[in-house]
Coordinates of C-alpha atoms and ligand atoms in Angstrom, one line a residue:
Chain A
X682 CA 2.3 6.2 23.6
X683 CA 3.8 7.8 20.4
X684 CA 1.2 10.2 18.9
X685 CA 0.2 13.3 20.7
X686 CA -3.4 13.0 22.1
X687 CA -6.1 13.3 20.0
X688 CA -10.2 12.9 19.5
X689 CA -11.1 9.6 17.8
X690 CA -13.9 10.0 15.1
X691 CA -15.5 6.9 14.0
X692 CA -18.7 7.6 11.6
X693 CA -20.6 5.7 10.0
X694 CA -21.5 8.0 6.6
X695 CA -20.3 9.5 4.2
X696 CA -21.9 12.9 4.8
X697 CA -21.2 12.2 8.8
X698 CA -17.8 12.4 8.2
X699 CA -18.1 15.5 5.9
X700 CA -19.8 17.2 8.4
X701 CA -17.1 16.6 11.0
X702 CA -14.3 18.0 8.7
X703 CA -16.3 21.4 7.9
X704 CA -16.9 21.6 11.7
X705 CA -13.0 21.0 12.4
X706 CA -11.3 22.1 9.8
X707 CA -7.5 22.2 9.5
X708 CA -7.9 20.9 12.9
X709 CA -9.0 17.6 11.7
X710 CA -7.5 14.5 9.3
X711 CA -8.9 11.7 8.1
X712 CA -7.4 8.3 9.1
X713 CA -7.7 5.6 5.9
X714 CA -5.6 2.8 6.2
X715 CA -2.9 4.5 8.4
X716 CA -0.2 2.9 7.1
X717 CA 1.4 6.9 5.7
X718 CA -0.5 8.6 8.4
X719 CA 0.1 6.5 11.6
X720 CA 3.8 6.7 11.1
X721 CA 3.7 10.9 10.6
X722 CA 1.6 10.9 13.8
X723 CA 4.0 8.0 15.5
X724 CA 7.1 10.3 14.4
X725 CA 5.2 13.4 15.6
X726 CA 6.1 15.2 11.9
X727 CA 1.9 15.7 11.9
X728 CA -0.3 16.7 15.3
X729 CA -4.1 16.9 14.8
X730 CA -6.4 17.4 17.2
X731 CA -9.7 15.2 15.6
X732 CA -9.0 12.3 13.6
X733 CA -11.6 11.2 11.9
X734 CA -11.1 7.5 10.8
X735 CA -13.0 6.1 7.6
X736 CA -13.4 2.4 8.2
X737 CA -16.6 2.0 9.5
X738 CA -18.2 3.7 6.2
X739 CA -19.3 0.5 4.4
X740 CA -20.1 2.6 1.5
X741 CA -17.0 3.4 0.9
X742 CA -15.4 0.2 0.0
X743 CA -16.1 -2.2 -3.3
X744 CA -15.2 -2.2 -6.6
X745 CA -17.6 -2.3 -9.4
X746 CA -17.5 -2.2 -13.4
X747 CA -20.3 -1.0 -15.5
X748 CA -18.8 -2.5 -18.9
X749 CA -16.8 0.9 -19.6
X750 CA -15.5 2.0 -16.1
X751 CA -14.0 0.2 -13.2
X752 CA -15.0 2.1 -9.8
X753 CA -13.3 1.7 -7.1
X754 CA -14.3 2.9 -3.4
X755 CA -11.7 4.9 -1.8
X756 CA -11.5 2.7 1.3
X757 CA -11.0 -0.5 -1.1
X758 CA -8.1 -2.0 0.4
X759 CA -4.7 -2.1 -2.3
X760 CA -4.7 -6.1 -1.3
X761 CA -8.3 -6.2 -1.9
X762 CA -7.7 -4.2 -5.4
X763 CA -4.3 -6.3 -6.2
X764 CA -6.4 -9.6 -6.2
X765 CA -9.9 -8.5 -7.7
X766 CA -10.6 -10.4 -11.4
X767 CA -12.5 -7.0 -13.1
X768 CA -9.0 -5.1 -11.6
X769 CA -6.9 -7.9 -13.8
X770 CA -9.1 -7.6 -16.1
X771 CA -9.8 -4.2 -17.2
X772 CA -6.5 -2.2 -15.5
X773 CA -4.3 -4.5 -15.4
X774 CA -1.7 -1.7 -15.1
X775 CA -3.1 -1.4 -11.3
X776 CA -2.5 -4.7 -10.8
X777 CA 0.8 -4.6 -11.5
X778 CA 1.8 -2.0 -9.8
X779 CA 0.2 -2.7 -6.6
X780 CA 3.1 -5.1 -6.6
X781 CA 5.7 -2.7 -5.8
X782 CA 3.2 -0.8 -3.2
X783 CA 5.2 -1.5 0.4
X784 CA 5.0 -5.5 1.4
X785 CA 1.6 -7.1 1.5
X786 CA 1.3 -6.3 5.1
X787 CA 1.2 -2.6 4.3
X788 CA -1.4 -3.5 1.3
X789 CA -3.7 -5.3 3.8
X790 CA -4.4 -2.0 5.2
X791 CA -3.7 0.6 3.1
X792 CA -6.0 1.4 0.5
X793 CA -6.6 3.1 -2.7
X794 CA -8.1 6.5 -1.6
X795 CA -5.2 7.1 0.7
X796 CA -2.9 6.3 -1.5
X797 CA -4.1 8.9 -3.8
X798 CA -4.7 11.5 -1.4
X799 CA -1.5 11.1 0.2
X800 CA 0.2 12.2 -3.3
X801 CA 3.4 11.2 -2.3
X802 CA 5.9 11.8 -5.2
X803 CA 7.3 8.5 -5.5
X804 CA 4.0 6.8 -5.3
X805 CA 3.6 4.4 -7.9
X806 CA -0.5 4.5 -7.9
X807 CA -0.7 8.9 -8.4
X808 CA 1.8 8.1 -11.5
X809 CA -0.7 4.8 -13.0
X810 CA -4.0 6.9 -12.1
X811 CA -2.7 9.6 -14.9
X812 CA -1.6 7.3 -17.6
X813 CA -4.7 5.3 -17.1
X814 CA -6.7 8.6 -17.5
X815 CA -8.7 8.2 -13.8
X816 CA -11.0 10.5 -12.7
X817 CA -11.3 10.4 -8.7
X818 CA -15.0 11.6 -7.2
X819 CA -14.6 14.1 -4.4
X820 CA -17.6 14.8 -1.9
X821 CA -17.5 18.0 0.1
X822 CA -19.4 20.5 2.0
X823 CA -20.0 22.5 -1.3
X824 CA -21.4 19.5 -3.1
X825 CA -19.3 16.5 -5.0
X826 CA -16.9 17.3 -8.1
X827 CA -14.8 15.3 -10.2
X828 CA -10.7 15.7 -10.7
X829 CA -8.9 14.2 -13.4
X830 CA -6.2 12.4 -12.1
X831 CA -3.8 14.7 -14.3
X832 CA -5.4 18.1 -12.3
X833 CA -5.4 16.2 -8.6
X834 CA -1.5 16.6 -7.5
X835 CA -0.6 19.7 -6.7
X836 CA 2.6 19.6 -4.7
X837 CA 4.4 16.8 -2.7
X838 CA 2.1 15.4 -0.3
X839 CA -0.7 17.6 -1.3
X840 CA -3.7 17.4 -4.0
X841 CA -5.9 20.0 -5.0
X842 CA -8.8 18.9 -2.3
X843 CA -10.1 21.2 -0.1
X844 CA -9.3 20.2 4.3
X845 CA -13.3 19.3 4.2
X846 CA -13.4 17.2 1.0
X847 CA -13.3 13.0 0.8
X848 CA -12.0 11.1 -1.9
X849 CA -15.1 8.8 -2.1
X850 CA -13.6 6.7 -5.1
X851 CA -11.4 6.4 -8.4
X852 CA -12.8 5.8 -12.0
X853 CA -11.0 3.9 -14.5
X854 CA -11.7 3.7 -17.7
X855 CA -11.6 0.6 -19.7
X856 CA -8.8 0.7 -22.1
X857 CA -9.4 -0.7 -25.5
X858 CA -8.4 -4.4 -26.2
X859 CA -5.3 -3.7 -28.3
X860 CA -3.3 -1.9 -25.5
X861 CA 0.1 -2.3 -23.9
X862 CA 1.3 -1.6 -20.1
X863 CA 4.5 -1.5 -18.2
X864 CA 5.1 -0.3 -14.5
X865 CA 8.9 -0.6 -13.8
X866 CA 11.1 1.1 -10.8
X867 CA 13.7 1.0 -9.2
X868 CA 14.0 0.8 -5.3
X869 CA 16.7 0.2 -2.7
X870 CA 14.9 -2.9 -1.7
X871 CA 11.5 -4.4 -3.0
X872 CA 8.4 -2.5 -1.3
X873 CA 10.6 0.5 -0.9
X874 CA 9.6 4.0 -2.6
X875 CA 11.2 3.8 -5.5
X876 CA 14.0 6.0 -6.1
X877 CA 13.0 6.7 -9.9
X878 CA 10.0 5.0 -11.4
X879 CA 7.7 5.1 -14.7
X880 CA 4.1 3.7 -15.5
X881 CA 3.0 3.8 -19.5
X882 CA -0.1 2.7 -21.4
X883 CA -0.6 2.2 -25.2
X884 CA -3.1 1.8 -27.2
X885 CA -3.2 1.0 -31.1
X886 CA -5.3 0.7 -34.3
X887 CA -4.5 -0.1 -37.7
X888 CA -1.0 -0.9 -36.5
X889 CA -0.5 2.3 -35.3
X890 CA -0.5 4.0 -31.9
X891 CA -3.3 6.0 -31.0
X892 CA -3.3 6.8 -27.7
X893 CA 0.4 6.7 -25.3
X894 CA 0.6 8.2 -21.2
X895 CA 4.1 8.2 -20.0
X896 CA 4.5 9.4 -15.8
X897 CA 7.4 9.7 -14.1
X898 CA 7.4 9.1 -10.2
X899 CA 9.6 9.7 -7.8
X900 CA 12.1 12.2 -9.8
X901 CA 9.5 15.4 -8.9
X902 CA 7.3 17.1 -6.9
X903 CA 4.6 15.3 -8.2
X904 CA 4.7 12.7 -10.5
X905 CA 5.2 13.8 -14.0
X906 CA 3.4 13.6 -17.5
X907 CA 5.5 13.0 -20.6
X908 CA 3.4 15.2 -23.0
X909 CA 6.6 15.4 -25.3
X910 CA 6.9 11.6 -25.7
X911 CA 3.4 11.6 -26.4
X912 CA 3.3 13.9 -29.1
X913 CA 6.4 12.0 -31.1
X914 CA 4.7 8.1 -30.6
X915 CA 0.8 9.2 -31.5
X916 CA 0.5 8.2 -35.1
X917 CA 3.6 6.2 -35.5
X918 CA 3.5 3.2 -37.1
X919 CA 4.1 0.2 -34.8
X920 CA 7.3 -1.1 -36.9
X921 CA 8.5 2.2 -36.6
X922 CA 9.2 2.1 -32.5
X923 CA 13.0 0.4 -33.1
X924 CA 15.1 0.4 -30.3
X925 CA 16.9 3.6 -31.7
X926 CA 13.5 5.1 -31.6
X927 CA 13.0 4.5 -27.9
X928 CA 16.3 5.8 -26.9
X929 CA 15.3 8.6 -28.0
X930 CA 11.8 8.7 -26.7
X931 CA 13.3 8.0 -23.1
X932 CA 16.0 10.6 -23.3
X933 CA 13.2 13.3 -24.2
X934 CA 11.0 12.3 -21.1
X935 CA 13.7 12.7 -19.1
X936 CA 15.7 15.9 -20.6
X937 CA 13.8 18.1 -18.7
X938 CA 14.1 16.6 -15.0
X939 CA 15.8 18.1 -12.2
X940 CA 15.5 15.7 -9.5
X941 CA 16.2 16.2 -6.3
X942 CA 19.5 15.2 -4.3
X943 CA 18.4 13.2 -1.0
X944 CA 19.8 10.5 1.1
X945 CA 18.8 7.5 -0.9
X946 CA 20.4 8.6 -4.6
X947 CA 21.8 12.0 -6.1
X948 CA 19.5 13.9 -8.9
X949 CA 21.7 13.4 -11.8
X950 CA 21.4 9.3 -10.9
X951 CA 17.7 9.4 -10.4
X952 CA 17.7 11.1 -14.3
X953 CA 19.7 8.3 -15.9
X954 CA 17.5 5.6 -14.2
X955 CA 14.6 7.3 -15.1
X956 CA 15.5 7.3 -18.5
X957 CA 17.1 3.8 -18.4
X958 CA 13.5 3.0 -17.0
X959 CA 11.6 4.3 -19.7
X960 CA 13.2 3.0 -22.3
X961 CA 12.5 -0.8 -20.4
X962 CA 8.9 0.6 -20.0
X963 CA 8.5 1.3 -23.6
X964 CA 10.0 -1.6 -24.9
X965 CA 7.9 -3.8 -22.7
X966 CA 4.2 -2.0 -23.1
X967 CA 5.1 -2.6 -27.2
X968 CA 6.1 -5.8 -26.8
X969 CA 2.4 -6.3 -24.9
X970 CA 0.7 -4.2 -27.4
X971 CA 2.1 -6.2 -30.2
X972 CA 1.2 -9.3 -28.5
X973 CA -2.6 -8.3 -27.7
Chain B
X863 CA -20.4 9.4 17.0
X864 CA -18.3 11.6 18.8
X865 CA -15.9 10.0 21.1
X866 CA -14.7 12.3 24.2
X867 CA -11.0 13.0 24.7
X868 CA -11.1 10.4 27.3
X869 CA -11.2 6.7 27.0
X870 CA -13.1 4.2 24.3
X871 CA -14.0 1.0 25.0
X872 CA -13.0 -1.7 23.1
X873 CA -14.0 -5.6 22.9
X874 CA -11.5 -7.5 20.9
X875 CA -11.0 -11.0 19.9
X876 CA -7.8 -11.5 21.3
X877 CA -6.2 -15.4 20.5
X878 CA -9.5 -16.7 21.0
X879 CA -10.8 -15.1 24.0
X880 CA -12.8 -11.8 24.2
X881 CA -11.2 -9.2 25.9
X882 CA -13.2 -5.9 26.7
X883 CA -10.7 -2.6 27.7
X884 CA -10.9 1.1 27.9
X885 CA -8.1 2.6 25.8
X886 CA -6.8 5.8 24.8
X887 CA -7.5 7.0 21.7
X888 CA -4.0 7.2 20.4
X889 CA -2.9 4.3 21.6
X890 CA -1.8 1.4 19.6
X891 CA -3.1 -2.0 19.3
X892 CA 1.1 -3.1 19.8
X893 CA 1.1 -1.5 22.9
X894 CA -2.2 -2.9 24.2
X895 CA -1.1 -6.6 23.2
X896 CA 2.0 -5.9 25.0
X897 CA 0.9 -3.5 28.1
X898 CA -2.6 -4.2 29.1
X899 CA -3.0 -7.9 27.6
X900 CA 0.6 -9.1 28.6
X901 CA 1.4 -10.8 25.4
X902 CA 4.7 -9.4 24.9
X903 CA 5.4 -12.0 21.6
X904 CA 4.6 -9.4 19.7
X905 CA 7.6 -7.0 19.3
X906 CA 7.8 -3.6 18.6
X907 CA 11.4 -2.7 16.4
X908 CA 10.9 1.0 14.6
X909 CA 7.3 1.4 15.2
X910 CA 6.6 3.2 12.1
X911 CA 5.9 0.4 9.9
X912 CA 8.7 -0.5 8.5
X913 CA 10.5 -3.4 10.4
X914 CA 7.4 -6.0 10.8
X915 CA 8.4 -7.4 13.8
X916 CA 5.1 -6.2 15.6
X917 CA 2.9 -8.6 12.8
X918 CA -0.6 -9.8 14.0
X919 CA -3.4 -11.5 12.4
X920 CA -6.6 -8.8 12.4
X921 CA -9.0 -10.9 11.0
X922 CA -6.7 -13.3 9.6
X923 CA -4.8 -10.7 7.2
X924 CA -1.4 -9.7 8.7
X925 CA -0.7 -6.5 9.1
X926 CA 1.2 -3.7 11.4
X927 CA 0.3 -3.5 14.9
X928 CA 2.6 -0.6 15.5
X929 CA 0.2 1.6 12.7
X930 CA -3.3 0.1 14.0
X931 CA -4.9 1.9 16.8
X932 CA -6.7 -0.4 19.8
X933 CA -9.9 1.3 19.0
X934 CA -9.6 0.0 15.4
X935 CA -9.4 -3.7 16.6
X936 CA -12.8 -3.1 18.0
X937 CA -14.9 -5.5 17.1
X938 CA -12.2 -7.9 15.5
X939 CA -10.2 -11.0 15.7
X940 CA -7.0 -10.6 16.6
X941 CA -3.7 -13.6 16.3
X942 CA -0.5 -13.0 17.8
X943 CA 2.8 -15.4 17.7
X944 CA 1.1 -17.0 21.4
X945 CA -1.9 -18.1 19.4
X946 CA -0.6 -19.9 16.3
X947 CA 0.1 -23.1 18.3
X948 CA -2.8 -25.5 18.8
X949 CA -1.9 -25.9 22.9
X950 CA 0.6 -24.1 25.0
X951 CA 3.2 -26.9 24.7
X952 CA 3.0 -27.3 20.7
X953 CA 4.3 -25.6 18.1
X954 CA 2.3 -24.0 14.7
X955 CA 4.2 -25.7 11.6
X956 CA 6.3 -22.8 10.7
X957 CA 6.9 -22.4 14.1
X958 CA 8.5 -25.7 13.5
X959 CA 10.0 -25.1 10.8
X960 CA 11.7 -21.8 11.8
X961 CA 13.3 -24.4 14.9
X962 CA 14.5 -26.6 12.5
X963 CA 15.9 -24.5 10.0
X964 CA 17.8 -22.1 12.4
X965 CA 15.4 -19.3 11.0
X966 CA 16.5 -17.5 13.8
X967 CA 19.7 -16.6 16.2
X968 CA 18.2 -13.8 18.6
X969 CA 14.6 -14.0 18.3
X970 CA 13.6 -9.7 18.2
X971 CA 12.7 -10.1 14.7
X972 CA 11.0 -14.0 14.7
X973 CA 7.4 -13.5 16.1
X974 CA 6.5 -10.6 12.8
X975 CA 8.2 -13.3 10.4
X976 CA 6.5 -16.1 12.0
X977 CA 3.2 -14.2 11.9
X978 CA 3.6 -13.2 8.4
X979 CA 5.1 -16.4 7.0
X980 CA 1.4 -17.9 8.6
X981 CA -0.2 -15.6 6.7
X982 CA 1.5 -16.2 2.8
X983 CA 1.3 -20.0 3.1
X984 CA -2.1 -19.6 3.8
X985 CA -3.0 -17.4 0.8
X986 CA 0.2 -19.2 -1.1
X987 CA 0.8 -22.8 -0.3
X988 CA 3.0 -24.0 -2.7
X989 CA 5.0 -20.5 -3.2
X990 CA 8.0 -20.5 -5.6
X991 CA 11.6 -19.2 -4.5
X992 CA 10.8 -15.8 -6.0
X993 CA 7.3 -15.2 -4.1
X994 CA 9.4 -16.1 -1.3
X995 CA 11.8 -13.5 -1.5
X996 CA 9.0 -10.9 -2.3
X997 CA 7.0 -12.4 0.7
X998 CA 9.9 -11.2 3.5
X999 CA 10.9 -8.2 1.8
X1000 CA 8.3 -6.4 4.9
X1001 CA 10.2 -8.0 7.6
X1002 CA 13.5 -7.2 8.4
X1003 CA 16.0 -9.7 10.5
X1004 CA 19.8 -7.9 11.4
X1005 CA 21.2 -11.3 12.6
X1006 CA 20.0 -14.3 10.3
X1007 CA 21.1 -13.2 7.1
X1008 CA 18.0 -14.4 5.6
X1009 CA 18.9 -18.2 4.1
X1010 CA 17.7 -19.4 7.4
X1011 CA 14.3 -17.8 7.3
X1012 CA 13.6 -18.6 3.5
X1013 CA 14.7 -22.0 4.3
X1014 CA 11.9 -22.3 7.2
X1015 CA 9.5 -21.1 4.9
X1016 CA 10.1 -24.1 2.6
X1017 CA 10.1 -26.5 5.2
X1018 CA 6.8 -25.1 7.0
X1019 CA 5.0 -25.3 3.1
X1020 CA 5.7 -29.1 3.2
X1021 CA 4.9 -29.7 6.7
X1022 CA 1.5 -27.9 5.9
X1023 CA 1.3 -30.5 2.7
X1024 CA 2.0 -33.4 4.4
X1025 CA -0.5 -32.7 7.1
X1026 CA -3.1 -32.1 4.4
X1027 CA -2.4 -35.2 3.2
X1028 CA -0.5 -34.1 0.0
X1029 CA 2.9 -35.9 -0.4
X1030 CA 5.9 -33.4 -1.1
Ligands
FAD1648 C1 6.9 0.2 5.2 C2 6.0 1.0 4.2 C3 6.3 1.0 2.9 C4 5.5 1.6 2.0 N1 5.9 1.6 0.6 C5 5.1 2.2 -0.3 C6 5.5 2.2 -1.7 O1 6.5 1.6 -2.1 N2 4.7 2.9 -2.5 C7 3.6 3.6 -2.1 O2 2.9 4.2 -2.9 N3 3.2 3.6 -0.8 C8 4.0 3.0 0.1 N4 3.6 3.0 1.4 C9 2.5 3.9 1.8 C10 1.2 3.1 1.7 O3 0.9 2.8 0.3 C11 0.0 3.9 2.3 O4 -1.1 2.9 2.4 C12 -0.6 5.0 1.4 O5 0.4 5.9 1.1 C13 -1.7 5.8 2.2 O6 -2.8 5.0 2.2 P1 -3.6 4.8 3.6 O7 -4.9 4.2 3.2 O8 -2.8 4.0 4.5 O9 -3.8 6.3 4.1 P2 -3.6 7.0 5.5 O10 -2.2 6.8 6.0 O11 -4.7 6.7 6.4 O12 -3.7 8.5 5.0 C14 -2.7 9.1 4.2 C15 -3.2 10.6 3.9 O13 -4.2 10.6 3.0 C16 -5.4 11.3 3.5 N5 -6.5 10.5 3.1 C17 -6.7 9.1 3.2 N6 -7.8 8.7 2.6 C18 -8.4 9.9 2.2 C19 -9.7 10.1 1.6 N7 -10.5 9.1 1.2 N8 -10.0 11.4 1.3 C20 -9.2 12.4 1.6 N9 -8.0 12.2 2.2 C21 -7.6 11.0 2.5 C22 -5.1 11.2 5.0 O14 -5.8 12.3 5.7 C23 -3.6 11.3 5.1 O15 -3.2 12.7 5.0 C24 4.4 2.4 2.4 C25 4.0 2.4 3.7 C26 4.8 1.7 4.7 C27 4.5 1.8 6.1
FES1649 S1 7.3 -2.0 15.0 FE1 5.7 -2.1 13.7 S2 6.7 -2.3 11.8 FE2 8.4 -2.0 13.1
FES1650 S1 17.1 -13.1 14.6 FE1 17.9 -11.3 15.4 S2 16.8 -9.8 14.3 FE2 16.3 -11.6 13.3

């Protein structure tokens, strides 16, 4: 047996399992779909003494839409969310991206919730929660609260939650019907982390763009915002954005990164596929936009 | 609610057959399959989710044995590489189709592929070259090179058409 011993937790409730992380505190972590945390605990990088697993609590699985949000339990399986019609429908973005999320093996169990509160850098789903403007609902001893996807990633690996606080479920909001989307990475192999990777969403009236969320993943500590590139494409004219244009767009999100070196590719390579990347990200989202 | 340090019991589907246990918390439904339930088929490469060679069925979805605790499979159905086969002396169709196709040389990595493979063509059928590719990418083979396997995955989609009927 790989992990260290531990206490198995299984309730049934919500508030159950809120009440078992207050008692147990940094002692205790919950177990989602295990596919981040089983290996930590396999490897021995992570020891806890009480896990406390999450997938008998019914209510925390489902995905509903309400005409101008899509909510999505935390414990909603990312195969369950990949497939759903109102997910295709409404975030496509999500979709999309699930794609590149491990193999569907790894998707069968994982799920949404973890995925989030796992905060991995190079996560594509942290990086399409912030350009999609999500809000994720957290339960906790102290009462619920809600953290804009933008506020919820503090570091690598951790998000602003407290050790007693539950991500109980995402919030998406419907993105208007004249919008454009593009996830694009690039990984050692497919279902890898990627080794740089960049989610964007437009949105447009009158032919212009009203509304554009650039994040960078897997080039920080936590995937990154491009407020900058922003800025320069609200207001522009549609048949302004000419390849020129873009270049320049993708060299500004990426002037300012400092990547890390690591095994799989050096900083200064991670930079110029991240900007190679947004440029193919921008280009495709307008292509989309102009199309819709 | 609260489960001791000690042991849980479990009562899992296992190929058919109910099989009740006491397990360890920690311990892993892979090593259960292989250790208390003697079905070694299903293999156990990296055990930290990243080779696929220990792929079961948990309620018909394939997934990682090596990341699912026993305790979890409480209460479920569970498939392994013995149980695709209609009888003991019988092959599944990809099964087969792996034979025919030389989808494997020395066998660590078939039972996770074979597994998985029965899990896409049920979802996918009729799967094109490219969901093919992306279909393997979670099982890794160090011998085969890979034609073999893709190969088997064709051949197993038309043996599952012609037994439905459809002609390929
Ligand atoms: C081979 C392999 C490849 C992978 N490739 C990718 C990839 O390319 N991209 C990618 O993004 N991910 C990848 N993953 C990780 C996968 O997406 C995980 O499913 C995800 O990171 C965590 O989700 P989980 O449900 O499995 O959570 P768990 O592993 O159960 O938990 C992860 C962490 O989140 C915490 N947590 C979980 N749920 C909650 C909650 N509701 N409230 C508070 N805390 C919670 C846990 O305590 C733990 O710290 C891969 C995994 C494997 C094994
Ligand atoms: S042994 Fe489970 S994925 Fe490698
Ligand atoms: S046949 Fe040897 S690892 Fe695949």
């Amino acid at each position: 047996m790989k992990p260290a011993p531990f206490r198995l937790h299984r309730p049934d409730r919500v508030a159950e399992a809120i009440e078992l992380l207050s008692v147990y505190g940094d002692e205790a972590k919950v177990l989602a779909g295990g596919q981040s945390l089983m290996p930590l605990l396999a490897l021995r990088l992570a020891r806890f003494e009480e896990l406390v697993d999450l997938n008998r609590i019914g209510e925390l699985s489902g995905i509903s839409f309400d005409g101008e949000e899509l909510v999505i339990g935390a414990m909603t399986r990312q195969a369950d969310v990949e497939v759903a019609p109102e997910v295709r429908k409404s975030a496509p973005l999500l979709a999309r991206a699930l794609r590149y999320v491990g193999h569907f093996q790894i998707r069968n169990r994982g799920t949404v919730g973890g995925s989030l509160a796992h905060a991995d850098p190079a996560a594509e789903l942290p990086a399409v929660a912030m350009v999609l403007g999500a809000v994720v609902d957290v339960v906790g001893p102290r009462g619920a609260r809600q953290v804009p996807a933008e506020e919820l990633f503090a570091e690598r690996w951790t998000t602003v939650l407290d050790v007693d606080e539950l991500l109980v479920s995402v919030r998406i909001p419907v993105m208007p019907a004249e919008a454009g989307f593009a996830v694009e990475e690039v990984a050692r192999r497919h279902g890898d982390f990627a080794m740089a990777g960049v989610a964007c969403a437009l949105s447009s009236g009158h032919g212009r763009v009203d509304r554009a969320r650039i994040a960078l993943f897997g080039v920080g500590r936590t995937p990154l915002l491009c407020p900058l590139v922003a800025k320069e494409m609200e207001g522009s004219l549609l048949d302004e954005l000419h390849p020129a244009a873009l270049d320049e767009l993708a060299a500004l999100a990426t002037a300012d990164l400092d990547p890390p070196d690591d095994v799989h590719a050096t900083g200064s390579y991670r930079r110029a596929v991240a900007a190679h990347l947004v440029g193919r990200a921008l280009i495709n989202s307008l292509e989309e936009l102009r199309r819709a | 609610m609260h489960d001791g340090p000690g042991e849980l019991s479990v009562t899992v589907e296992v190929n058919g057959q109910l099989i009740h246990g006491r397990v360890e918390p920690r311990l892993t439904l892979a090593d259960w399959l292989r250790d208390d339930c003697l079905l070694t088929g299903t293999h156990l490469g990296c055990e930290h989710g990243v080779c696929g060679s220990c792929t079961v069925l948990l309620d018909d979805r394939a997934v990682r044995s090596c990341l699912l605790l026993c305790a979890q499979a409480d209460r479920c159905s569970v498939t392994t590489v013995e149980g695709l086969a209609s009888g003991p002396d019988e092959l599944s169709p990809v099964q087969r189709a792996f034979m025919e196709c030389h989808g494997l040389q020395c066998g660590f990595c078939t039972p996770g592929f074979v597994v998985s493979v029965t899990a896409f063509l049920a979802a996918n059928p009729a799967p094109t070259d490219d969901e093919i590719a992306e279909a393997l990418s979670g099982n890794l083979c160090r011998c085969t090179g890979y034609q073999g396997i893709i190969a088997a995955v064709r051949r197993a989609a038309e043996h599952m058409a012609e037994a439905r009927g459809e002609v390929s």
